[in-house]
Amino acid sequence: QSVLTQPPSVSGAPGQRVTISCTGGSSNIGAAYDVHWYQQFPGTAPKLLIYVNNNRPSGVPDRFSGSKSGTSASLAISGLQAEDEADYYCQSYDNSLSGYVFGTGTKVTVL
Amino acid sequence: QVQLQESGPGVVKPSGTLSLTCGVSGGSISSSDTWWNWVRQAPGKGLEWIGEIDHTGRTNYNPSLRSRVTISVDESKNYFSLNLRSVTAADTAVYYCARWGGDTNWFDPWGQGTLVTVSS
């Protein structure tokens, strides 16, 4: 079972802003480990979207942004577009498990 | 630019061993400070980290799978492998390989993934 909790789904109209939370604990996000976000379209491999909490790889639109505070992190998508419909996963390291952990995943739907 | 490609049988019998390889191209598996990972995703479910290996053979495994998993590396052929023993239907998943480290301390890139079904 995942140790990072995300809402199963979020939705918004085109142009709106949506946020996805990623709630962890004292052995992962709260222990100052970095949080990364991945975007996954159906039938394809996950792709890096945000690295080290709030950095965008080259080619990722600036409407995607990340933040981290305490034992949680968030991904925000502003100016939501139809092409943003996908699953999103947060990821960090957990020192009690001595391994990498993923969030439960969030499906973004554009209304 | 590093690229990863998984290969292996698409069907494994219950109680058998799942064996996959991940070929690395565009770069060396012997790169320092780089770890080579396996991640899986059961149908309709989330991502689960399986384990990792570096070029010297050091490994780290998910505690929930440690008793059944072995990851190995072949530097001469530039690939690494996954063996998962005593499989059940719960091990049916898409298996991905991914790189961690080098100049990027996150999972990037990923292979395209390969579906393994446990069925008699």
Short mmCIF file of C-alpha atoms in Angstrom, two decimals:
data_model
loop_
_atom_site.label_atom_id
_atom_site.label_comp_id
_atom_site.label_asym_id
_atom_site.label_seq_id
_atom_site.Cartn_x
_atom_site.Cartn_y
_atom_site.Cartn_z
CA GLN A 1 0.00 0.00 0.00
CA SER A 2 1.16 3.52 -0.83
CA VAL A 3 2.43 5.72 1.99
CA LEU A 4 1.76 8.90 0.01
CA THR A 5 -1.95 9.74 -0.27
CA GLN A 6 -3.49 11.60 -3.20
CA PRO A 7 -7.14 12.29 -4.06
CA PRO A 8 -8.40 9.68 -6.54
CA SER A 9 -9.66 12.31 -8.93
CA VAL A 10 -9.88 16.02 -9.58
CA SER A 11 -11.69 17.82 -12.37
CA GLY A 12 -12.03 21.27 -13.80
CA ALA A 13 -13.23 23.19 -16.78
CA PRO A 14 -10.81 24.35 -19.45
CA GLY A 15 -8.89 27.36 -18.22
CA GLN A 16 -9.48 26.63 -14.55
CA ARG A 17 -6.85 25.88 -11.92
CA VAL A 18 -6.75 22.52 -10.16
CA THR A 19 -4.49 21.26 -7.42
CA ILE A 20 -3.48 17.75 -6.42
CA SER A 21 -2.33 17.09 -2.89
CA CYS A 22 0.20 14.49 -1.84
CA THR A 23 0.12 13.74 1.87
CA GLY A 24 2.97 11.86 3.48
CA GLY A 25 4.52 11.60 6.90
CA SER A 26 7.58 12.12 9.04
CA SER A 27 9.56 9.36 7.35
CA ASN A 28 9.21 10.67 3.82
CA ILE A 29 8.13 14.19 2.81
CA GLY A 30 8.36 15.40 6.40
CA ALA A 31 11.94 14.15 6.58
CA ALA A 32 12.89 16.68 3.90
CA TYR A 33 13.12 14.20 1.05
CA ASP A 34 12.43 15.69 -2.34
CA VAL A 35 9.10 15.19 -4.07
CA HIS A 36 8.82 14.52 -7.78
CA TRP A 37 5.71 14.37 -9.95
CA TYR A 38 5.02 12.16 -12.96
CA GLN A 39 2.33 12.38 -15.63
CA GLN A 40 0.98 9.21 -17.18
CA PHE A 41 -1.34 8.87 -20.17
CA PRO A 42 -3.28 5.61 -20.68
CA GLY A 43 -1.12 2.84 -22.03
CA THR A 44 2.11 4.78 -21.74
CA ALA A 45 4.97 4.99 -19.26
CA PRO A 46 5.05 7.71 -16.60
CA LYS A 47 6.94 10.81 -17.59
CA LEU A 48 8.72 13.25 -15.30
CA LEU A 49 6.65 16.41 -14.83
CA ILE A 50 8.15 18.18 -11.80
CA TYR A 51 11.46 17.38 -10.10
CA VAL A 52 12.82 18.38 -6.72
CA ASN A 53 9.54 19.80 -5.46
CA ASN A 54 9.06 22.70 -7.87
CA ASN A 55 11.26 22.41 -10.96
CA ARG A 56 10.02 21.79 -14.49
CA PRO A 57 12.06 19.80 -17.01
CA SER A 58 12.60 21.39 -20.37
CA GLY A 59 9.45 21.18 -22.45
CA VAL A 60 6.95 21.09 -19.58
CA PRO A 61 4.57 24.06 -19.80
CA ASP A 62 4.80 26.64 -17.04
CA ARG A 63 1.15 26.10 -16.16
CA PHE A 64 2.42 23.12 -14.13
CA SER A 65 3.91 24.00 -10.76
CA GLY A 66 4.83 22.16 -7.60
CA SER A 67 5.20 23.05 -3.95
CA LYS A 68 6.07 21.33 -0.71
CA SER A 69 5.40 22.14 2.92
CA GLY A 70 5.78 20.04 6.02
CA THR A 71 4.58 16.51 5.34
CA SER A 72 2.73 17.37 2.13
CA ALA A 73 3.29 18.47 -1.43
CA SER A 74 1.03 19.81 -4.13
CA LEU A 75 0.86 19.94 -7.89
CA ALA A 76 -1.05 22.80 -9.48
CA ILE A 77 -2.24 22.99 -13.05
CA SER A 78 -3.35 26.45 -14.08
CA GLY A 79 -5.12 27.22 -17.34
CA LEU A 80 -6.30 23.60 -17.54
CA GLN A 81 -6.29 22.17 -21.06
CA ALA A 82 -7.90 19.06 -22.56
CA GLU A 83 -4.46 17.57 -23.16
CA ASP A 84 -3.82 17.62 -19.41
CA GLU A 85 -6.24 14.72 -18.89
CA ALA A 86 -3.99 12.06 -17.41
CA ASP A 87 -2.98 10.34 -14.20
CA TYR A 88 -0.54 12.12 -11.91
CA TYR A 89 1.72 10.54 -9.28
CA CYS A 90 3.87 12.08 -6.59
CA GLN A 91 7.03 10.25 -5.50
CA SER A 92 9.52 10.54 -2.68
CA TYR A 93 11.84 8.45 -0.49
CA ASP A 94 10.87 6.82 2.78
CA ASN A 95 13.54 6.17 5.38
CA SER A 96 11.49 3.69 7.39
CA LEU A 97 11.04 1.53 4.29
CA SER A 98 14.50 2.42 2.97
CA GLY A 99 13.06 2.81 -0.49
CA TYR A 100 11.18 4.92 -2.95
CA VAL A 101 7.45 5.47 -2.57
CA PHE A 102 4.76 6.67 -4.92
CA GLY A 103 1.50 8.40 -4.27
CA THR A 104 -1.80 6.64 -4.82
CA GLY A 105 -2.32 8.56 -8.06
CA THR A 106 -4.85 11.17 -9.18
CA LYS A 107 -6.87 11.16 -12.37
CA VAL A 108 -7.38 14.64 -13.81
CA THR A 109 -10.51 15.13 -15.89
CA VAL A 110 -11.17 18.20 -18.02
CA LEU A 111 -14.88 18.87 -18.08
CA GLN B 1 20.30 10.33 -24.56
CA VAL B 2 19.73 7.23 -22.48
CA GLN B 3 16.90 4.93 -23.54
CA LEU B 4 15.61 1.85 -21.76
CA GLN B 5 13.82 -1.16 -23.20
CA GLU B 6 12.20 -4.00 -21.27
CA SER B 7 11.98 -7.51 -22.67
CA GLY B 8 10.79 -10.88 -21.50
CA PRO B 9 7.89 -13.33 -21.54
CA GLY B 10 4.40 -11.90 -21.49
CA VAL B 11 2.92 -14.86 -19.61
CA VAL B 12 4.25 -16.68 -16.53
CA LYS B 13 2.66 -19.65 -14.80
CA PRO B 14 1.57 -19.38 -11.16
CA SER B 15 4.35 -20.35 -8.74
CA GLY B 16 6.88 -19.78 -11.51
CA THR B 17 9.57 -17.13 -11.87
CA LEU B 18 9.07 -13.87 -13.72
CA SER B 19 12.25 -12.86 -15.55
CA LEU B 20 12.73 -9.58 -17.37
CA THR B 21 15.67 -7.67 -18.76
CA CYS B 22 16.13 -3.96 -19.36
CA GLY B 23 18.53 -2.95 -22.10
CA VAL B 24 20.27 0.38 -21.76
CA SER B 25 21.21 2.31 -24.90
CA GLY B 26 22.68 5.75 -25.43
CA GLY B 27 24.68 5.51 -22.23
CA SER B 28 26.65 3.18 -20.00
CA ILE B 29 25.14 1.11 -17.26
CA SER B 30 28.48 1.57 -15.49
CA SER B 31 27.89 5.26 -14.87
CA SER B 32 28.77 6.26 -11.35
CA ASP B 33 26.10 7.37 -8.88
CA THR B 34 23.42 5.82 -11.07
CA TRP B 35 20.84 3.29 -9.96
CA TRP B 36 18.78 1.12 -12.27
CA ASN B 37 15.26 0.46 -11.09
CA TRP B 38 12.21 -1.69 -11.61
CA VAL B 39 8.71 -0.31 -11.03
CA ARG B 40 5.44 -2.11 -11.67
CA GLN B 41 1.81 -1.16 -12.14
CA ALA B 42 -1.02 -3.66 -11.73
CA PRO B 43 -3.96 -3.15 -14.11
CA GLY B 44 -5.90 -0.06 -13.08
CA LYS B 45 -3.65 0.50 -10.07
CA GLY B 46 -0.84 2.79 -9.02
CA LEU B 47 2.93 2.57 -9.27
CA GLU B 48 4.94 0.29 -6.99
CA TRP B 49 8.73 0.45 -6.65
CA ILE B 50 10.32 -3.01 -6.78
CA GLY B 51 14.01 -2.37 -6.32
CA GLU B 52 17.26 -1.03 -7.75
CA ILE B 53 20.84 -1.95 -8.55
CA ASP B 54 24.02 -0.06 -9.33
CA HIS B 55 26.79 -1.18 -11.65
CA THR B 56 28.77 -2.77 -8.80
CA GLY B 57 25.82 -4.99 -7.96
CA ARG B 58 24.66 -3.20 -4.84
CA THR B 59 20.90 -3.60 -4.46
CA ASN B 60 17.97 -2.19 -2.55
CA TYR B 61 14.55 -3.83 -2.54
CA ASN B 62 11.01 -2.99 -1.54
CA PRO B 63 10.54 -4.73 1.82
CA SER B 64 7.21 -6.14 0.68
CA LEU B 65 8.90 -8.01 -2.20
CA ARG B 66 12.41 -8.57 -0.85
CA SER B 67 11.96 -12.27 -0.12
CA ARG B 68 11.05 -13.00 -3.75
CA VAL B 69 13.10 -10.51 -5.78
CA THR B 70 16.57 -10.56 -7.26
CA ILE B 71 17.92 -7.77 -9.47
CA SER B 72 21.20 -8.32 -11.28
CA VAL B 73 23.38 -6.37 -13.70
CA ASP B 74 25.53 -7.33 -16.68
CA GLU B 75 27.94 -4.50 -17.42
CA SER B 76 29.41 -6.22 -20.46
CA LYS B 77 26.01 -6.35 -22.15
CA ASN B 78 24.74 -3.07 -20.73
CA TYR B 79 21.56 -4.46 -19.24
CA PHE B 80 20.04 -5.32 -15.89
CA SER B 81 17.52 -7.96 -14.97
CA LEU B 82 14.61 -8.70 -12.67
CA ASN B 83 13.71 -12.10 -11.25
CA LEU B 84 10.52 -12.45 -9.21
CA ARG B 85 9.91 -15.89 -7.76
CA SER B 86 6.76 -17.72 -6.69
CA VAL B 87 4.46 -15.45 -8.66
CA THR B 88 0.70 -15.30 -8.26
CA ALA B 89 -2.05 -13.46 -10.09
CA ALA B 90 -1.31 -10.47 -7.87
CA ASP B 91 2.00 -10.07 -9.71
CA THR B 92 0.23 -9.43 -13.01
CA ALA B 93 1.33 -5.94 -13.99
CA VAL B 94 3.12 -3.72 -16.44
CA TYR B 95 6.77 -3.77 -15.44
CA TYR B 96 8.86 -0.66 -16.11
CA CYS B 97 12.58 -0.10 -15.83
CA ALA B 98 13.82 3.39 -15.00
CA ARG B 99 17.04 5.20 -14.23
CA TRP B 100 17.71 7.11 -11.02
CA GLY B 101 20.76 9.23 -10.43
CA GLY B 102 23.78 10.32 -12.35
CA ASP B 103 22.86 13.91 -12.99
CA THR B 104 19.21 13.32 -12.13
CA ASN B 105 18.02 12.15 -8.72
CA TRP B 106 14.60 11.14 -9.91
CA PHE B 107 13.15 8.47 -12.21
CA ASP B 108 14.10 9.49 -15.73
CA PRO B 109 13.99 8.07 -18.30
CA TRP B 110 11.56 5.18 -18.15
CA GLY B 111 11.25 2.23 -20.47
CA GLN B 112 7.98 1.78 -22.34
CA GLY B 113 6.91 -1.04 -20.03
CA THR B 114 6.01 -4.65 -20.63
CA LEU B 115 2.86 -6.43 -19.50
CA VAL B 116 3.39 -9.67 -17.64
CA THR B 117 0.35 -11.83 -16.97
CA VAL B 118 0.47 -14.63 -14.42
CA SER B 119 -1.82 -17.35 -15.74
CA SER B 120 -1.83 -21.08 -16.26
#
